[in-house]
PDB file of C-alpha atoms in Angstrom:
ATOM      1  CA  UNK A   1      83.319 227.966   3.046  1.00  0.00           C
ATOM      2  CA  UNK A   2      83.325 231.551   4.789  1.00  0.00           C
ATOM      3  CA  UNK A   3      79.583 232.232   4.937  1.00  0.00           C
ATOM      4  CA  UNK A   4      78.448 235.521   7.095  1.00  0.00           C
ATOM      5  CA  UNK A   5      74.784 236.836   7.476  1.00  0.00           C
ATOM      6  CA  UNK A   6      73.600 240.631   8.173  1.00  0.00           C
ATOM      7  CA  UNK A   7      70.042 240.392   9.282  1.00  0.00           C
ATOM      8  CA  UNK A   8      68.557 244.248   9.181  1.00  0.00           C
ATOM      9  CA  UNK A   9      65.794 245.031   9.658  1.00  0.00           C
ATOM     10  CA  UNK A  10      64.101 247.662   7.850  1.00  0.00           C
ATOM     11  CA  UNK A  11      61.884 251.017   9.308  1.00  0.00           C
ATOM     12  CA  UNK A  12      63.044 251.899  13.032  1.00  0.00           C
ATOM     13  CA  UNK A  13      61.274 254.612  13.761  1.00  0.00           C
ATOM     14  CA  UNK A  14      57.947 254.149  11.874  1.00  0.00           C
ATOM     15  CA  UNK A  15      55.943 253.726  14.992  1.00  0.00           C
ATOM     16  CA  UNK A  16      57.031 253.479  18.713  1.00  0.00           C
ATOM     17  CA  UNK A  17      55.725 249.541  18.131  1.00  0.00           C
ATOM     18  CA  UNK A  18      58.259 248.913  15.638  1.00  0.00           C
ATOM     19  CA  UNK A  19      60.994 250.677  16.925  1.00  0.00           C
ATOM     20  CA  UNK A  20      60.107 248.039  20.237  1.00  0.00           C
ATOM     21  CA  UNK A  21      60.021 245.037  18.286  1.00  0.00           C
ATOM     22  CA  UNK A  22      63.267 245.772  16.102  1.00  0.00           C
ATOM     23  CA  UNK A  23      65.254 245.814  19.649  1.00  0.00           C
ATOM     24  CA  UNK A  24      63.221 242.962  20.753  1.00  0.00           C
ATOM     25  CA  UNK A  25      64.860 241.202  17.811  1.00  0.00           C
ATOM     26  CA  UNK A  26      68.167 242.064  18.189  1.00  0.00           C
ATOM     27  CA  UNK A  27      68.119 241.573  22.216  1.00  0.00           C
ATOM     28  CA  UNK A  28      66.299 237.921  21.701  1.00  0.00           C
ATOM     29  CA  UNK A  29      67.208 237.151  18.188  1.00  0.00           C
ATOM     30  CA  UNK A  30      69.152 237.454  15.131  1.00  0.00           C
ATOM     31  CA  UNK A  31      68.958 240.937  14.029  1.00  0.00           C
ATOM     32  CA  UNK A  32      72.414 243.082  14.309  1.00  0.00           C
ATOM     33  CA  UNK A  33      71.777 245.883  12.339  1.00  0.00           C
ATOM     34  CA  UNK A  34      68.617 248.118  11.629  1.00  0.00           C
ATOM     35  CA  UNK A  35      67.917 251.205   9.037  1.00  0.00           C
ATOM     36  CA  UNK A  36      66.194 254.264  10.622  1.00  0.00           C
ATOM     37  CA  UNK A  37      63.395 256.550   9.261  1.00  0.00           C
ATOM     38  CA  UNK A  38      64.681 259.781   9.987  1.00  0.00           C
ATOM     39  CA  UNK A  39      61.056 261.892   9.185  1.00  0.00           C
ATOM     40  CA  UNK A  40      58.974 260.157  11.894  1.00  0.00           C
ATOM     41  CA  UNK A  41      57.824 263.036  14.582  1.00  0.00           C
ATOM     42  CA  UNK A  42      59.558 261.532  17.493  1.00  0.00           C
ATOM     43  CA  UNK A  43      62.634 259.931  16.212  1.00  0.00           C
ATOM     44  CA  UNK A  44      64.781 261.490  18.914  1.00  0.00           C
ATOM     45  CA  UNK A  45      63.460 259.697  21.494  1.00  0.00           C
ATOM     46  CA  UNK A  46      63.404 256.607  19.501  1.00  0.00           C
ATOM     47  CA  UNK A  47      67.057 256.797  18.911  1.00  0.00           C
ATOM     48  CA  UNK A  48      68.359 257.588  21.996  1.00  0.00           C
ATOM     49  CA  UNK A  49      66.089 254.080  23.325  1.00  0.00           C
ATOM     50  CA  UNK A  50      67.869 252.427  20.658  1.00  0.00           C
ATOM     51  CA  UNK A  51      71.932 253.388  21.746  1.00  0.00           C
ATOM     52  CA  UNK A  52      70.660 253.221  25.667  1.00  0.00           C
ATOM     53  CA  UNK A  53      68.996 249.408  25.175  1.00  0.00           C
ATOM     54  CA  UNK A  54      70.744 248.381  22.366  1.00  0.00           C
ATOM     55  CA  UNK A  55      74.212 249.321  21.800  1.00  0.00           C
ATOM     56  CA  UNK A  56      75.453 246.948  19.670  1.00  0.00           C
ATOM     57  CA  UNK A  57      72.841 247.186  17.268  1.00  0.00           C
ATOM     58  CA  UNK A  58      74.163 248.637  14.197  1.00  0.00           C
ATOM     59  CA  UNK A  59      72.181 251.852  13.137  1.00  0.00           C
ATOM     60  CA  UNK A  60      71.785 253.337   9.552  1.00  0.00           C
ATOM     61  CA  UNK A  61      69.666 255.145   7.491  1.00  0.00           C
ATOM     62  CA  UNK A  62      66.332 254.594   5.973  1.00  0.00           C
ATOM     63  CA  UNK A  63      66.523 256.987   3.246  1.00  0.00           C
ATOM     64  CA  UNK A  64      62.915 257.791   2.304  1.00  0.00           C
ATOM     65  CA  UNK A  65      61.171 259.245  -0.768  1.00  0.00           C
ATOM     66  CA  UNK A  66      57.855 257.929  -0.282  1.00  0.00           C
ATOM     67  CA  UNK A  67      56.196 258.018   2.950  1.00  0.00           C
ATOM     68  CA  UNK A  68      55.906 260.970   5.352  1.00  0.00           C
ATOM     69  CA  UNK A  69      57.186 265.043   5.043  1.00  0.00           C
ATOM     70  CA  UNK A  70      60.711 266.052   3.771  1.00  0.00           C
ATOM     71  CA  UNK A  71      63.269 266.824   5.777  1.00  0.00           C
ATOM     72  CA  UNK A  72      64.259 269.740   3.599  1.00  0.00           C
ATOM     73  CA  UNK A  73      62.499 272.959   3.000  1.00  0.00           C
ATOM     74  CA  UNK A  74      59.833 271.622   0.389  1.00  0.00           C
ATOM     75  CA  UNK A  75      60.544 275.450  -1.634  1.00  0.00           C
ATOM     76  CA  UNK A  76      63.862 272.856  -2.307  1.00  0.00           C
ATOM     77  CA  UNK A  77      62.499 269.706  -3.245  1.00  0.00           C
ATOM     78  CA  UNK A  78      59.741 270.599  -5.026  1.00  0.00           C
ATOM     79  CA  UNK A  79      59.764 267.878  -6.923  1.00  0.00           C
ATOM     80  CA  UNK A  80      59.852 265.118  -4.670  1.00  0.00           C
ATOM     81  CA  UNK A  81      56.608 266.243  -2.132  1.00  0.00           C
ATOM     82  CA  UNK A  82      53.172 267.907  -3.155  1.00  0.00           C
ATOM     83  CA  UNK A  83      51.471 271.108  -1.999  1.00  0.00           C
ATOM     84  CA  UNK A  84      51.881 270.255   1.676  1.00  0.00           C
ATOM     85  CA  UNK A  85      55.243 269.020   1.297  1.00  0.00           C
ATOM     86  CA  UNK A  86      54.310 265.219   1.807  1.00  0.00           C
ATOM     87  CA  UNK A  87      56.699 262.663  -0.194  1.00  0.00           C
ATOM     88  CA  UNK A  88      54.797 261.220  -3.481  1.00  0.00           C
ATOM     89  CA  UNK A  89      53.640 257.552  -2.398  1.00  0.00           C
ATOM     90  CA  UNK A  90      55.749 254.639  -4.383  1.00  0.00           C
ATOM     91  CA  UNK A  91      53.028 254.384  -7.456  1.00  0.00           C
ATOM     92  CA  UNK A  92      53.138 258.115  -7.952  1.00  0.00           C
ATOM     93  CA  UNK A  93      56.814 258.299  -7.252  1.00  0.00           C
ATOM     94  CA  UNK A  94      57.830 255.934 -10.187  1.00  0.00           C
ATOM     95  CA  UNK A  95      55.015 257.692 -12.342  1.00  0.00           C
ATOM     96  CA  UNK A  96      56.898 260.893 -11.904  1.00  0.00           C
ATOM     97  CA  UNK A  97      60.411 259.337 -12.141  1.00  0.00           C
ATOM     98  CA  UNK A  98      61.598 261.302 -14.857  1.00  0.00           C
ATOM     99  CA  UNK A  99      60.406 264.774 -13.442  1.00  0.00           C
ATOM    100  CA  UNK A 100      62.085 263.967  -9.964  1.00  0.00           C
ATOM    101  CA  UNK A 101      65.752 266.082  -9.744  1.00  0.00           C
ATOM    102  CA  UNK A 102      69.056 264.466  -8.526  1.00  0.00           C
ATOM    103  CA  UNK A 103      69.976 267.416  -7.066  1.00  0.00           C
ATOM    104  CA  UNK A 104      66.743 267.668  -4.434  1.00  0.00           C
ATOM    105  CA  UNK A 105      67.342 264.361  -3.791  1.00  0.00           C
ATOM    106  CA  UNK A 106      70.308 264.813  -2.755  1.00  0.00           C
ATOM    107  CA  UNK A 107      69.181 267.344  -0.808  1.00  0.00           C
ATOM    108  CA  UNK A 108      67.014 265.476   0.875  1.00  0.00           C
ATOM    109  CA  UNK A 109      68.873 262.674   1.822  1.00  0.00           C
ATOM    110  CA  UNK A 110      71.665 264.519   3.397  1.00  0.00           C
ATOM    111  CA  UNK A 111      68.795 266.354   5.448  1.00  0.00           C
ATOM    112  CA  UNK A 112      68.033 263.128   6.993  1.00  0.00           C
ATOM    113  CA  UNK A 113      71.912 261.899   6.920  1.00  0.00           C
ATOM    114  CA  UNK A 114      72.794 264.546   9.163  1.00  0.00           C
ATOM    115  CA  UNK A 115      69.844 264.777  11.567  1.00  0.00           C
ATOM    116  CA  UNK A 116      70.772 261.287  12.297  1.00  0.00           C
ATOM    117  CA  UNK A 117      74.575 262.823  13.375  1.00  0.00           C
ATOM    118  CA  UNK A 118      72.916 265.243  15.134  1.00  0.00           C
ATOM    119  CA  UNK A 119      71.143 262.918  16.937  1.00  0.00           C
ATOM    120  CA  UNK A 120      73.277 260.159  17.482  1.00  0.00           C
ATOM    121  CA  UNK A 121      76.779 261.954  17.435  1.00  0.00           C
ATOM    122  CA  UNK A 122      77.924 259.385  15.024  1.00  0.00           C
ATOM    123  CA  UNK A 123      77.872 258.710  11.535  1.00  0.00           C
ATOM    124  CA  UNK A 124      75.473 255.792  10.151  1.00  0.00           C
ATOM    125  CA  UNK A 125      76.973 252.385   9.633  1.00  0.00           C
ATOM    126  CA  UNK A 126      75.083 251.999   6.259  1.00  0.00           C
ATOM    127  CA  UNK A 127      72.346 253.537   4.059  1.00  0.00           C
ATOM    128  CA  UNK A 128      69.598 251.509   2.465  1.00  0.00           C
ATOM    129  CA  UNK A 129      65.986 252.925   1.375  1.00  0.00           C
ATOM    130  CA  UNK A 130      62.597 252.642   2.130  1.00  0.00           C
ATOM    131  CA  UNK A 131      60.425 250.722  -0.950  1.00  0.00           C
ATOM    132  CA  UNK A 132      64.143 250.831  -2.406  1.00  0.00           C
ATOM    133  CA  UNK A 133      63.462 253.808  -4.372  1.00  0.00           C
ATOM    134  CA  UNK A 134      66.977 254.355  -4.365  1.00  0.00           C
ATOM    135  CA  UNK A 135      67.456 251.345  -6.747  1.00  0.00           C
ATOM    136  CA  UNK A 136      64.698 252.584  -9.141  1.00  0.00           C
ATOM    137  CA  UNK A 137      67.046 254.045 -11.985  1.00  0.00           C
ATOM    138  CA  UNK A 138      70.921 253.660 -12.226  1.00  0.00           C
ATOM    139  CA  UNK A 139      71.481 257.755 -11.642  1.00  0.00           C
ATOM    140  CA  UNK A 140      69.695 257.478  -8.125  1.00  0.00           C
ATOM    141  CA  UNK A 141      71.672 253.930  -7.387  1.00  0.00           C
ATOM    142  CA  UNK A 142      75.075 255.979  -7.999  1.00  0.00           C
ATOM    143  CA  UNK A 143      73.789 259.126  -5.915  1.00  0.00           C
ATOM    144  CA  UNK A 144      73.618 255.959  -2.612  1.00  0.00           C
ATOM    145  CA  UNK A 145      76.816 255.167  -3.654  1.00  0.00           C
ATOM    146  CA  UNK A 146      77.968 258.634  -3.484  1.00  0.00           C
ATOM    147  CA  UNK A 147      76.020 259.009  -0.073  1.00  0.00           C
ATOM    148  CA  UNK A 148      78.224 256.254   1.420  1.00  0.00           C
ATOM    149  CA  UNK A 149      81.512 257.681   0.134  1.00  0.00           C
ATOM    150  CA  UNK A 150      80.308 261.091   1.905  1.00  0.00           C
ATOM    151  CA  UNK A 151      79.532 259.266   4.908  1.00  0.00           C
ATOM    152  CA  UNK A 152      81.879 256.857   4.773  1.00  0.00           C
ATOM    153  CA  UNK A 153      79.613 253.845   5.232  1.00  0.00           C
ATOM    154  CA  UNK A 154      78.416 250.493   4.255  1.00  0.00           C
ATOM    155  CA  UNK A 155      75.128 250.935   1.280  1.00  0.00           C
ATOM    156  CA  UNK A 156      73.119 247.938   0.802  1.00  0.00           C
ATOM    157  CA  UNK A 157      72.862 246.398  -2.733  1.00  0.00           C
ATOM    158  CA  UNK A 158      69.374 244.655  -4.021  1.00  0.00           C
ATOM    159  CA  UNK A 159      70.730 243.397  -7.071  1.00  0.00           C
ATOM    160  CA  UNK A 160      74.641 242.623  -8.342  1.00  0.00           C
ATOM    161  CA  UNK A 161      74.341 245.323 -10.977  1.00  0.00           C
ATOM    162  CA  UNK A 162      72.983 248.419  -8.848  1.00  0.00           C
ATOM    163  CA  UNK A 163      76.589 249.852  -8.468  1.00  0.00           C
ATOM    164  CA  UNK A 164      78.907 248.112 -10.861  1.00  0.00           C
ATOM    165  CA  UNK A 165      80.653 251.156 -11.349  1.00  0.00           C
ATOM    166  CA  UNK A 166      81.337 251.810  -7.636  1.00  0.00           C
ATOM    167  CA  UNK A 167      83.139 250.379  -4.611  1.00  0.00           C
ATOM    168  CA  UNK A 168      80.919 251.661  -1.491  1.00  0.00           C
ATOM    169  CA  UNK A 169      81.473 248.597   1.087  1.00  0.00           C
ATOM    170  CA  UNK A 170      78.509 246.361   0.707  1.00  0.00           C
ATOM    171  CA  UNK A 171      77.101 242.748   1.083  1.00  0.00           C
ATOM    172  CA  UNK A 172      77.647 239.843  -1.585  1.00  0.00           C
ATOM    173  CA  UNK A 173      74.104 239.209  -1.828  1.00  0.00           C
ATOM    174  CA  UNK A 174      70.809 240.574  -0.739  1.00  0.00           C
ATOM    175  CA  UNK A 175      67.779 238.366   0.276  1.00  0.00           C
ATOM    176  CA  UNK A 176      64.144 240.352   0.605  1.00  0.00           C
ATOM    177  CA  UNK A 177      61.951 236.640   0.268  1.00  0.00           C
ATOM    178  CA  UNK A 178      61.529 236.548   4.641  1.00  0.00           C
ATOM    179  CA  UNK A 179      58.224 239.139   4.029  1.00  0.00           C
ATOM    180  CA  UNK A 180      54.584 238.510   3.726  1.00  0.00           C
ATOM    181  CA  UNK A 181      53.706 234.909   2.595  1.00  0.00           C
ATOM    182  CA  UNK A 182      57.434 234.486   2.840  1.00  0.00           C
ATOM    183  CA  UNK A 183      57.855 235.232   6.595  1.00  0.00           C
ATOM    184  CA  UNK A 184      57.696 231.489   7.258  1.00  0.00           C
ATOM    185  CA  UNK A 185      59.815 229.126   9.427  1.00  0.00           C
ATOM    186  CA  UNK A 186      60.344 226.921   6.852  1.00  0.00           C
ATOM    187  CA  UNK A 187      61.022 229.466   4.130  1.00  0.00           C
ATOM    188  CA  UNK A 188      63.617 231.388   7.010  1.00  0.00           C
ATOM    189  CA  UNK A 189      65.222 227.733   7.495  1.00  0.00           C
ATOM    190  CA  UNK A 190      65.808 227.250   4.102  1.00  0.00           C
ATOM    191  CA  UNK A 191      67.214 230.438   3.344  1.00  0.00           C
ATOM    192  CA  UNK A 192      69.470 229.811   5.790  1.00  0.00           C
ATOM    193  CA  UNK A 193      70.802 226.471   4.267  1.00  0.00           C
ATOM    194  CA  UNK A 194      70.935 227.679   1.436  1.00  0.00           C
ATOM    195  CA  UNK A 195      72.993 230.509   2.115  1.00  0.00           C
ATOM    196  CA  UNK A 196      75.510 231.571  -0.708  1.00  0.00           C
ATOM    197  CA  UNK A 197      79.214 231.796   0.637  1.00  0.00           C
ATOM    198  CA  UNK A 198      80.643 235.312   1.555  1.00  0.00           C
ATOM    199  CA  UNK A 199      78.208 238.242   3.421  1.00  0.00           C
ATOM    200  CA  UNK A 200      74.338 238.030   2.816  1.00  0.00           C
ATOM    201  CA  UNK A 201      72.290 240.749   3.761  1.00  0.00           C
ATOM    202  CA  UNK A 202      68.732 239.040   5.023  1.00  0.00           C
ATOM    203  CA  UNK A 203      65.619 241.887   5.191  1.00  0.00           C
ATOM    204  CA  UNK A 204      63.253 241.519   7.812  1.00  0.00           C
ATOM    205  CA  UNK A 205      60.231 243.953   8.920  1.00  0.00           C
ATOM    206  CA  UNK A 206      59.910 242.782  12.996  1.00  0.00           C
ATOM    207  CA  UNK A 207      57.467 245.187  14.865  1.00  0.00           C
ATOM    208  CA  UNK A 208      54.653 245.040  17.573  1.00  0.00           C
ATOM    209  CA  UNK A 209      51.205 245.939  15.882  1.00  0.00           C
ATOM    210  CA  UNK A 210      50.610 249.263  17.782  1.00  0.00           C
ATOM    211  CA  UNK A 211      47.759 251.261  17.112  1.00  0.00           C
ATOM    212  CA  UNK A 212      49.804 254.060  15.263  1.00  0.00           C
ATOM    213  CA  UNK A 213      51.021 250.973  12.260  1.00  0.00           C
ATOM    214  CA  UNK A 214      47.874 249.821  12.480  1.00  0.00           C
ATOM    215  CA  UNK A 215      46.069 252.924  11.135  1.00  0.00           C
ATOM    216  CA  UNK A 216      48.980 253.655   8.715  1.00  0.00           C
ATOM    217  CA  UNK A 217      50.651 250.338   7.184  1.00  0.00           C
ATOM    218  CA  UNK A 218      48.717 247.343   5.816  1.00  0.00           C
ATOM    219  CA  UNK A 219      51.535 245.238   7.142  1.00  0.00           C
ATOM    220  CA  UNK A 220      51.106 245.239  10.563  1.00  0.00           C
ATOM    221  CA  UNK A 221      50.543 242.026  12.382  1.00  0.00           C
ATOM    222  CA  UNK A 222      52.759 240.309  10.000  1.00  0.00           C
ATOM    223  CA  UNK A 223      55.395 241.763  11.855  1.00  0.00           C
ATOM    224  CA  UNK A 224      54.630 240.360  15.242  1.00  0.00           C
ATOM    225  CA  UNK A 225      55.344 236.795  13.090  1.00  0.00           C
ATOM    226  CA  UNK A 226      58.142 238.050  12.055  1.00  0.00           C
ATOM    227  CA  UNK A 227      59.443 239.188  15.476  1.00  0.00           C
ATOM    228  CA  UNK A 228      58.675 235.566  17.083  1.00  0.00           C
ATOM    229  CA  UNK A 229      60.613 233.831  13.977  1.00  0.00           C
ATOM    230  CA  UNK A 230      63.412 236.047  14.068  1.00  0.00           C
ATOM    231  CA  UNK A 231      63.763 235.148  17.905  1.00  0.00           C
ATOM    232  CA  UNK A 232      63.140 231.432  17.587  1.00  0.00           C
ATOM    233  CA  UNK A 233      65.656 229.537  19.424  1.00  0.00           C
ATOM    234  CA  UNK A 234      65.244 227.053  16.811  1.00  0.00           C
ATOM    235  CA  UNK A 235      66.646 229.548  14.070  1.00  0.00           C
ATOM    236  CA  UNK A 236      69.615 230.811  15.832  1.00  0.00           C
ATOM    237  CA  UNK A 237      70.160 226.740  16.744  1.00  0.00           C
ATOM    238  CA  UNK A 238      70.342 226.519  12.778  1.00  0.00           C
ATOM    239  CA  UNK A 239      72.653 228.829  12.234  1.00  0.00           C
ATOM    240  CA  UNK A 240      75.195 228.067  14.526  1.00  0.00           C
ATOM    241  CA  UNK A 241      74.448 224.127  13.318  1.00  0.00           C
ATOM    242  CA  UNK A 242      75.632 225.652   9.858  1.00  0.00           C
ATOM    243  CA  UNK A 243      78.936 227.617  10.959  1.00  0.00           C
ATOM    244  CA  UNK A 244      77.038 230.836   9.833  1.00  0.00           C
ATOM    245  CA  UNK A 245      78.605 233.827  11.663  1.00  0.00           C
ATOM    246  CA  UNK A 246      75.792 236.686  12.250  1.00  0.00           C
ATOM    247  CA  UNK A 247      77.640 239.944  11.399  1.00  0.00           C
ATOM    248  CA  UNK A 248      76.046 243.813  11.329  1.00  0.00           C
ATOM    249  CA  UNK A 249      76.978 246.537   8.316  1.00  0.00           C
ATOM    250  CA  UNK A 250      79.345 247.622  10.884  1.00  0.00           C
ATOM    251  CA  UNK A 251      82.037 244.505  10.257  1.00  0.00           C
ATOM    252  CA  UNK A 252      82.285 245.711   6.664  1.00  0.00           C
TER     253      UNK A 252
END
């Protein structure tokens, strides 16, 4: 049984802590791939740590519709930001679901697609989104789908029926239980043995607890835990004890 396992971690870039502990994790532990906020202030220099330190660490997207400042002139996506041109947070995103446009969003998310070219000089190696607002109705699920196609990259899939209808390369199966309560040893350990056959795509939210998440996220030191389990010598032990290959969205 052929059994492969993407661990990503999710927001590089949201503070200079996180960005730290996300390379920690791949340069000590399991992660191989990471998804980048594109509309944090000084992503540049984040970036450029990550392909200097880290080259091997897959790097893709973030798309984000709720949390920080588009990317795009907010005269364009009006209907994604308020008055100051500040994304909607998750509650009042989904509130206003049917009153956001597909074409803004679109918008948008090549904005921050192609400041991450810019940047890097290379395409992403897969799109995924931040509070997976891109999963929150079927038409924004096919315009990620599209995304990859126009990048030509990997998308990551939350639940078998996101993107019946399309073919972007993606994992079998998505796991998102290694967070909050969750972000055990024992919960990571069984996850791992009971890891379906084919590619799994594992979420995980490593970060140091600088003072820049700690005044903006509520999950902050729950990171750090998650940063020592993802380097535990015990879990990688595990997974080569199970004949689990660790992969990044750049094999697909």
């Amino acid at each position: 049984m052929r059994r492969e396992l993407i661990v990503n971690a999710d927001d590089y870039g949201l503070t200079p802590g996180v960005s730290r502990g996300i390379r920690a994790a791949h340069l000590g532990g399991i992660v191989r791939s990471t998804t980048v906020m594109m509309n944090r202030a000084f992503i540049g220099k984040e970036l450029r740590q990550a392909q200097e330190q880290t080259p091997q660490l897959a790097l893709g997207v973030h798309l984000t519709l709720t949390a920080g400042c588009a990317l795009a002139p907010p005269a364009e996506v009006g209907s994604l930001v308020d008055s100051q041109g500040r994304f909607w947070h998750v509650g009042v995103f989904k509130e206003r679901i049917g009153e956001i446009r597909l074409d803004q969003v679109w918008k948008e998310w090549c904005a921050q697609a192609d400041l991450f070219v810019r940047l890097t000089g290379k395409a992403p190696t897969h799109f995924d989104s931040h509070h997976h607002s891109a999963y929150f109705t079927p038409e924004l699920s096919a315009l990620l789908a599209q995304l990859g196609h126009q990048y030509d990259c990997a998308i990551r899939l939350t639940h078998p029926s996101d993107l019946a209808a399309h073919v972007s390369p993606h994992p079998d199966a998505f796991i998102a239980s290694f967070f909050g309560e969750g972000a055990t040893r024992e919960n990571l350990l069984t996850i791992l043995v009971g890891l379906p056959e084919g590619v799994t795509e594992l979420m995980c939210h490593p970060g140091y607890a600088d003072d820049d998440l700690m005044a903006l996220s509520s999950y902050n030191q729950q990171r750090e835990r998650e940063l020592a389990l993802l380097c535990d010598p015990e879990i990688s032990a595990t997974i080569t004890h199970l004949g689990i290959n660790l992969i990044s969205f750049r094999d697909l």
